[in-house]
Short mmCIF file of C-alpha atoms and ligand atoms in Angstrom, two decimals:
data_model
loop_
_atom_site.label_atom_id
_atom_site.label_comp_id
_atom_site.label_asym_id
_atom_site.label_seq_id
_atom_site.Cartn_x
_atom_site.Cartn_y
_atom_site.Cartn_z
CA MET R 1 -2.04 96.69 293.63
CA THR R 2 0.98 98.99 293.85
CA GLN R 3 3.49 97.21 296.29
CA LEU R 4 4.12 93.69 296.42
CA THR R 5 6.42 92.07 299.17
CA ILE R 6 7.21 88.46 298.55
CA THR R 7 9.86 86.36 300.25
CA ALA R 8 13.22 86.61 298.50
CA PRO R 9 13.75 84.67 295.43
CA ASP R 10 16.25 82.01 293.57
CA ASP R 11 17.14 81.93 290.08
CA TRP R 12 17.27 78.14 289.47
CA HIS R 13 19.03 78.55 286.29
CA LEU R 14 21.65 80.96 284.77
CA HIS R 15 25.02 81.37 283.64
CA PHE R 16 28.05 83.86 285.40
CA ARG R 17 30.83 82.95 282.83
CA ASP R 18 34.01 83.24 284.38
CA GLY R 19 36.91 85.78 284.82
CA ASP R 20 36.21 89.49 284.71
CA MET R 21 32.51 88.69 283.38
CA LEU R 22 31.79 88.10 286.86
CA ASN R 23 32.33 91.59 288.40
CA GLU R 24 29.04 92.31 286.17
CA THR R 25 27.06 89.17 286.35
CA VAL R 26 27.23 88.19 289.93
CA PRO R 27 26.13 91.64 291.38
CA ALA R 28 23.46 91.61 288.81
CA THR R 29 21.95 88.64 290.54
CA ALA R 30 22.88 89.39 294.04
CA ARG R 31 20.82 92.43 294.05
CA CYS R 32 17.73 90.30 293.54
CA PHE R 33 18.38 86.38 294.52
CA LYS R 34 19.58 84.95 297.30
CA ARG R 35 20.71 81.49 295.54
CA ALA R 36 21.43 80.69 292.12
CA ILE R 37 22.03 77.36 290.02
CA VAL R 38 25.13 78.13 287.90
CA MET R 39 25.47 76.51 284.83
CA PRO R 40 28.81 74.86 284.22
CA ASN R 41 29.47 75.40 280.32
CA LEU R 42 32.76 77.17 280.76
CA LEU R 43 35.60 76.49 278.34
CA PRO R 44 36.77 74.04 279.66
CA PRO R 45 33.62 72.88 281.22
CA VAL R 46 32.98 72.34 285.08
CA ARG R 47 33.30 68.70 285.20
CA ASN R 48 33.99 67.44 288.86
CA LYS R 49 34.32 68.51 292.57
CA ARG R 50 37.45 70.07 292.23
CA GLU R 51 36.62 72.65 289.19
CA ALA R 52 33.23 73.36 290.50
CA LEU R 53 34.54 74.61 293.94
CA ALA R 54 37.46 76.55 292.62
CA TYR R 55 34.96 78.05 290.27
CA ARG R 56 32.51 78.45 292.87
CA GLU R 57 35.57 80.59 295.11
CA ARG R 58 35.79 82.76 291.86
CA ILE R 59 32.08 83.65 291.96
CA LEU R 60 32.15 84.28 295.92
CA ALA R 61 35.16 86.69 295.07
CA ALA R 62 33.04 88.61 292.70
CA THR R 63 30.16 88.82 295.42
CA PRO R 64 29.25 92.11 296.70
CA PRO R 65 30.45 92.56 300.10
CA GLY R 66 28.07 92.32 302.64
CA SER R 67 26.01 90.06 300.30
CA ASP R 68 24.66 86.50 301.58
CA PHE R 69 24.47 85.25 298.01
CA GLN R 70 25.27 81.54 297.68
CA PRO R 71 26.05 80.32 294.22
CA LEU R 72 25.28 76.11 294.07
CA MET R 73 27.26 74.60 291.47
CA VAL R 74 26.38 72.05 288.81
CA LEU R 75 28.61 69.30 287.33
CA TYR R 76 28.67 69.34 283.55
CA LEU R 77 28.00 65.59 282.43
CA THR R 78 30.48 64.05 279.53
CA ASN R 79 30.95 60.98 278.01
CA GLU R 80 33.72 60.46 280.54
CA THR R 81 31.63 61.14 283.77
CA THR R 82 31.80 58.31 285.89
CA PRO R 83 29.51 57.03 289.05
CA ALA R 84 32.50 57.97 290.92
CA ASP R 85 32.58 61.59 289.95
CA ILE R 86 28.81 62.13 291.20
CA HIS R 87 29.83 60.39 294.46
CA GLU R 88 32.77 62.45 295.05
CA ALA R 89 30.93 65.99 294.10
CA ILE R 90 27.30 65.33 295.73
CA SER R 91 27.28 67.81 298.68
CA ARG R 92 25.34 71.13 299.82
CA GLU R 93 27.63 73.10 297.36
CA ILE R 94 27.29 70.71 294.21
CA PRO R 95 23.64 69.53 294.16
CA ALA R 96 22.91 68.86 290.58
CA ALA R 97 24.82 67.92 287.35
CA LYS R 98 23.76 69.17 283.83
CA LEU R 99 23.09 67.03 280.80
CA TYR R 100 23.60 68.97 277.64
CA PRO R 101 23.24 66.82 274.26
CA ALA R 102 26.49 67.65 272.21
CA GLY R 103 26.17 70.52 270.06
CA ALA R 104 22.83 71.39 271.37
CA THR R 105 24.00 75.12 272.83
CA THR R 106 26.99 77.60 274.01
CA ASN R 107 29.65 75.37 274.71
CA SER R 108 28.36 71.91 274.53
CA ASP R 109 30.91 70.47 271.84
CA SER R 110 32.42 68.04 274.88
CA ALA R 111 28.97 67.28 275.90
CA VAL R 112 27.34 63.93 275.82
CA SER R 113 27.07 62.13 272.63
CA ALA R 114 25.20 58.91 273.76
CA ILE R 115 23.08 59.56 276.33
CA GLU R 116 22.07 55.98 277.14
CA ALA R 117 25.71 55.45 278.10
CA LEU R 118 25.39 57.50 280.90
CA TYR R 119 22.43 55.47 282.48
CA PRO R 120 25.00 54.18 285.15
CA VAL R 121 25.91 57.86 286.23
CA PHE R 122 21.87 58.58 286.45
CA GLY R 123 21.88 55.31 288.58
CA ALA R 124 24.49 56.96 290.72
CA MET R 125 22.78 60.32 290.88
CA SER R 126 19.49 58.65 291.77
CA ASN R 127 20.82 57.02 294.61
CA ALA R 128 22.86 59.85 295.92
CA GLY R 129 19.71 62.61 295.66
CA MET R 130 21.76 64.25 293.02
CA LEU R 131 19.52 66.31 290.62
CA LEU R 132 19.40 65.85 286.70
CA LEU R 133 19.20 69.08 284.86
CA ILE R 134 18.44 68.77 281.22
CA HIS R 135 18.90 70.90 278.02
CA GLY R 136 16.01 68.90 276.27
CA GLU R 137 16.75 69.21 272.66
CA VAL R 138 17.92 66.59 270.30
CA THR R 139 20.89 67.61 268.02
CA ALA R 140 20.48 65.50 264.71
CA PRO R 141 20.51 67.96 261.89
CA GLU R 142 17.92 66.78 260.21
CA VAL R 143 15.14 67.64 262.94
CA ASP R 144 13.74 71.07 262.31
CA ILE R 145 14.72 73.55 265.29
CA PHE R 146 11.44 74.28 266.05
CA ASP R 147 10.68 70.23 267.06
CA ARG R 148 13.79 69.21 268.59
CA GLU R 149 12.47 69.94 272.33
CA LYS R 150 9.53 67.80 271.48
CA LEU R 151 11.42 65.06 270.04
CA PHE R 152 13.81 65.08 273.19
CA ILE R 153 11.05 64.28 275.39
CA GLU R 154 9.89 61.05 273.50
CA GLN R 155 13.41 59.77 272.50
CA HIS R 156 15.25 60.60 275.74
CA LEU R 157 13.37 62.50 278.65
CA ASP R 158 10.82 59.80 279.28
CA PRO R 159 13.08 56.81 278.85
CA ILE R 160 15.13 58.22 281.50
CA HIS R 161 12.16 58.92 283.60
CA GLN R 162 10.78 55.66 283.27
CA ARG R 163 13.90 53.86 284.09
CA PHE R 164 15.12 56.03 286.98
CA PRO R 165 11.15 57.23 288.51
CA ASP R 166 13.25 58.50 291.74
CA LEU R 167 15.85 60.57 289.95
CA LYS R 168 14.89 64.52 290.41
CA ILE R 169 15.03 66.01 286.81
CA VAL R 170 14.80 69.52 285.98
CA PHE R 171 13.68 69.99 282.35
CA GLU R 172 15.45 73.19 281.88
CA HIS R 173 13.98 76.53 280.23
CA ILE R 174 11.24 74.74 278.73
CA THR R 175 9.23 76.28 275.56
CA THR R 176 6.59 74.09 274.14
CA ALA R 177 3.17 73.12 275.17
CA ASP R 178 4.69 69.57 274.69
CA ALA R 179 6.92 70.06 277.82
CA ALA R 180 4.79 71.49 279.64
CA ASP R 181 2.21 68.70 279.10
CA TYR R 182 4.76 66.12 280.03
CA VAL R 183 5.71 67.94 283.38
CA VAL R 184 2.23 68.02 284.35
CA ALA R 185 1.65 64.40 283.54
CA ALA R 186 4.93 63.16 285.09
CA ASN R 187 5.88 61.91 288.94
CA SER R 188 6.69 64.52 291.02
CA ASN R 189 10.18 64.12 290.52
CA VAL R 190 10.01 66.04 287.58
CA ALA R 191 9.90 69.79 287.18
CA ALA R 192 10.88 72.86 285.04
CA THR R 193 12.26 75.94 284.96
CA ILE R 194 10.88 78.69 282.74
CA THR R 195 12.60 81.65 281.26
CA PRO R 196 11.25 85.64 281.14
CA GLN R 197 11.95 85.64 277.73
CA HIS R 198 9.55 82.57 276.96
CA LEU R 199 7.07 83.85 278.84
CA LEU R 200 7.12 87.58 277.49
CA LEU R 201 7.97 86.44 273.67
CA ASN R 202 6.95 84.27 270.84
CA ARG R 203 8.87 83.51 267.48
CA ASN R 204 7.41 86.68 266.01
CA ASP R 205 9.41 88.42 268.50
CA LEU R 206 12.52 87.03 266.88
CA LEU R 207 11.71 87.34 263.59
CA VAL R 208 8.84 89.80 262.26
CA GLY R 209 10.09 93.14 260.73
CA GLY R 210 13.46 92.20 261.13
CA ILE R 211 15.90 89.53 262.89
CA ARG R 212 16.39 90.74 266.38
CA PRO R 213 19.69 88.89 267.92
CA HIS R 214 18.77 89.88 271.34
CA ASN R 215 15.92 87.73 271.30
CA TYR R 216 17.80 84.74 270.33
CA CYS R 217 18.23 81.96 272.92
CA LEU R 218 18.32 78.25 273.28
CA PRO R 219 15.73 76.43 272.88
CA VAL R 220 14.50 79.02 270.15
CA LEU R 221 11.40 81.00 270.79
CA LYS R 222 8.35 78.99 269.79
CA ARG R 223 5.03 79.87 268.28
CA ASN R 224 2.49 81.98 270.29
CA SER R 225 0.08 79.00 271.20
CA HIS R 226 3.22 77.52 273.23
CA GLN R 227 3.92 80.71 274.97
CA ARG R 228 0.28 80.75 275.82
CA ARG R 229 0.52 77.19 277.48
CA LEU R 230 3.64 78.02 279.35
CA GLN R 231 1.84 81.11 280.55
CA GLU R 232 -1.11 79.04 281.50
CA VAL R 233 0.91 76.61 283.82
CA VAL R 234 2.83 79.53 285.92
CA ALA R 235 -0.27 81.24 286.33
CA SER R 236 -1.88 77.71 287.73
CA GLY R 237 0.44 77.87 290.37
CA SER R 238 1.49 74.31 289.91
CA PRO R 239 5.03 73.73 292.22
CA LYS R 240 6.23 71.97 289.08
CA PHE R 241 7.12 75.16 287.46
CA PHE R 242 9.60 77.62 288.86
CA LEU R 243 11.84 80.30 288.32
CA GLY R 244 15.43 79.96 286.21
CA THR R 245 16.05 82.80 283.96
CA ASP R 246 18.68 81.24 281.76
CA SER R 247 20.35 84.72 281.91
CA ALA R 248 23.25 83.99 279.38
CA PRO R 249 25.29 87.20 278.55
CA HIS R 250 27.15 87.58 275.11
CA THR R 251 28.97 90.69 274.13
CA LYS R 252 27.31 92.97 271.72
CA HIS R 253 29.50 92.27 269.01
CA THR R 254 28.98 88.30 269.25
CA LYS R 255 25.18 88.80 269.14
CA GLU R 256 25.10 91.21 266.85
CA THR R 257 26.99 89.38 263.73
CA ALA R 258 26.04 87.07 261.12
CA CYS R 259 26.46 83.91 263.18
CA GLY R 260 25.33 85.40 266.45
CA CYS R 261 25.29 83.61 270.14
CA ALA R 262 22.34 82.35 271.84
CA GLY R 263 21.42 83.77 274.87
CA CYS R 264 19.34 86.89 276.89
CA TYR R 265 20.79 88.51 279.66
CA SER R 266 18.07 89.06 281.77
CA ALA R 267 19.48 89.43 285.24
CA TRP R 268 19.22 93.35 285.45
CA GLY R 269 15.49 92.94 285.19
CA ALA R 270 14.76 89.31 286.00
CA LEU R 271 12.38 89.71 288.90
CA GLU R 272 10.97 92.69 287.77
CA LEU R 273 10.07 90.96 284.19
CA TYR R 274 8.53 87.63 285.97
CA THR R 275 6.43 90.03 287.81
CA GLN R 276 5.03 92.09 284.86
CA VAL R 277 4.11 88.41 283.23
CA PHE R 278 2.23 87.26 286.39
CA ASP R 279 0.68 91.00 286.65
CA ASP R 280 -0.64 90.82 283.01
CA LEU R 281 -1.87 87.08 283.62
CA ASP R 282 -3.77 88.77 286.45
CA ALA R 283 -1.97 86.18 288.52
CA LEU R 284 0.18 88.22 290.91
CA ASP R 285 -0.79 85.77 293.79
CA LYS R 286 1.22 82.83 292.30
CA LEU R 287 4.16 84.98 291.84
CA GLU R 288 5.78 83.78 295.05
CA GLY R 289 5.40 80.40 294.69
CA PHE R 290 7.08 80.46 291.54
CA ALA R 291 9.68 82.57 292.19
CA SER R 292 10.62 81.80 296.04
CA PHE R 293 9.38 78.57 297.33
CA TYR R 294 8.54 75.53 294.60
CA GLY R 295 12.39 75.59 293.42
CA ALA R 296 13.67 75.29 297.01
CA ASP R 297 10.98 72.78 297.70
CA PHE R 298 12.19 70.81 294.87
CA TYR R 299 15.68 71.06 295.63
CA GLY R 300 14.93 69.82 299.20
CA LEU R 301 16.42 73.29 300.47
CA LYS R 302 15.05 75.91 303.01
CA ARG R 303 12.95 78.65 301.58
CA ASN R 304 14.31 81.77 302.14
CA GLN R 305 13.57 84.05 305.22
CA SER R 306 14.19 87.55 304.32
CA ASN R 307 11.70 89.68 301.67
CA VAL R 308 11.70 91.72 298.91
CA THR R 309 9.36 94.47 297.78
CA LEU R 310 8.33 95.45 294.32
CA THR R 311 6.65 98.83 293.56
CA ARG R 312 4.57 99.40 290.55
CA GLU R 313 6.96 102.16 288.85
CA ALA R 314 7.94 102.41 285.46
CA TRP R 315 11.35 102.43 284.36
CA THR R 316 13.45 101.75 281.17
CA MET R 317 16.23 98.61 280.74
CA PRO R 318 19.34 100.65 279.53
CA SER R 319 20.35 100.32 276.05
CA GLU R 320 23.92 98.85 277.01
CA ILE R 321 26.12 97.97 279.59
CA THR R 322 29.83 98.70 279.74
CA LEU R 323 32.23 96.22 281.03
CA SER R 324 35.56 97.08 282.57
CA ASN R 325 37.25 96.01 279.33
CA GLY R 326 35.39 98.36 277.32
CA ASP R 327 33.27 95.79 275.81
CA SER R 328 29.21 96.00 275.91
CA ILE R 329 26.54 93.97 276.65
CA VAL R 330 22.68 94.97 275.29
CA PRO R 331 20.75 93.47 278.19
CA PHE R 332 17.71 91.63 277.53
CA TYR R 333 14.50 94.26 277.32
CA ALA R 334 17.08 97.01 276.22
CA GLY R 335 15.07 100.17 276.00
CA GLN R 336 12.00 98.88 276.87
CA THR R 337 9.82 99.82 279.79
CA LEU R 338 9.18 97.86 282.90
CA ASN R 339 6.37 98.48 285.09
CA TRP R 340 7.76 96.89 288.24
CA ARG R 341 10.65 97.99 290.06
CA LEU R 342 12.92 96.29 292.87
CA ALA R 343 13.02 98.37 296.18
O1 DOR M 401 20.22 80.82 274.82
C1 DOR M 401 21.27 79.86 275.41
N1 DOR M 401 22.31 80.42 276.19
N2 DOR M 401 20.82 78.60 275.69
C2 DOR M 401 21.68 77.93 276.55
O2 DOR M 401 21.29 76.62 276.71
C3 DOR M 401 22.84 78.10 276.60
C4 DOR M 401 23.49 79.75 276.76
C5 DOR M 401 24.66 80.20 276.98
O3 DOR M 401 25.35 79.68 277.40
O4 DOR M 401 24.64 81.29 276.35
ZN1 ZN M 402 21.05 77.97 280.15
#
């Protein structure tokens, strides 16, 4: 196959940041995706309807002229979030709220320290039909970083799901066979996003032959048996797994330093990288469901109407992207060859 046409895809998990950075990130995503779930971990975070709608306006202002790209906004849950915040915010523009355990990742210091105390909020979300998006890692310092996702399932995710079986939960950017197995076994209200880096790479790509800071993200890359299980579930065509890049830009100097930031900026090649994964798995027929159908279905939104076409054609990801302020970003897969190109 040298050409592949699929329904236009959506990205169900990414980070646009704010300010001037939007002029880079929003066009890069709108080039390919019709909608995106925009993570709220700004400083300060997006905590309520007013902040979410104001952020949405800033994103729309950075959308290329003529584009019909639609940002979908997410509330950032804190210890102070109330059921009233949920009732006020739930809307077409704000379909979801995000649970970050405090300290789990970038800008999560003001996040949730007592997850059980938020049960009234989860109850309100369940009743209102708002989705709960979860960064599923425990943060206790004594827990090994490679075990944090598995423990989160037992300690928090399963108790939440058992208590609120009607609450729609997206287990974001899963990285382990444990997470994949949990999602497969749970009821139809539990789904997961999977990033290109967790399908393409394993922890050897982070650590063998030298530390590679541009492959560092959270949850951290795991061993190859976990990578293979993620590949297996996407190749199975299960509607519980869908596209969420977790594209997360950090400037080059904040990645290439003694204590580097977590995040892979994949927007420049997102769909192309997933296509490569499905091609390598001999599962190109499953790409459209993963990229364009299952996320919309899970969110209860219409599937997109238009198409995109990919061509089998080699191209090289640039080694750096220069921002208007002179800073630069090293994109995910920098300097490497991709086999598929978006027309
Ligand atoms: O690698 C990551 N980067 N994981 C996250 O959970 C957050 C993200 C970011 O905001 O940079
Ligand atoms: Zn993320």
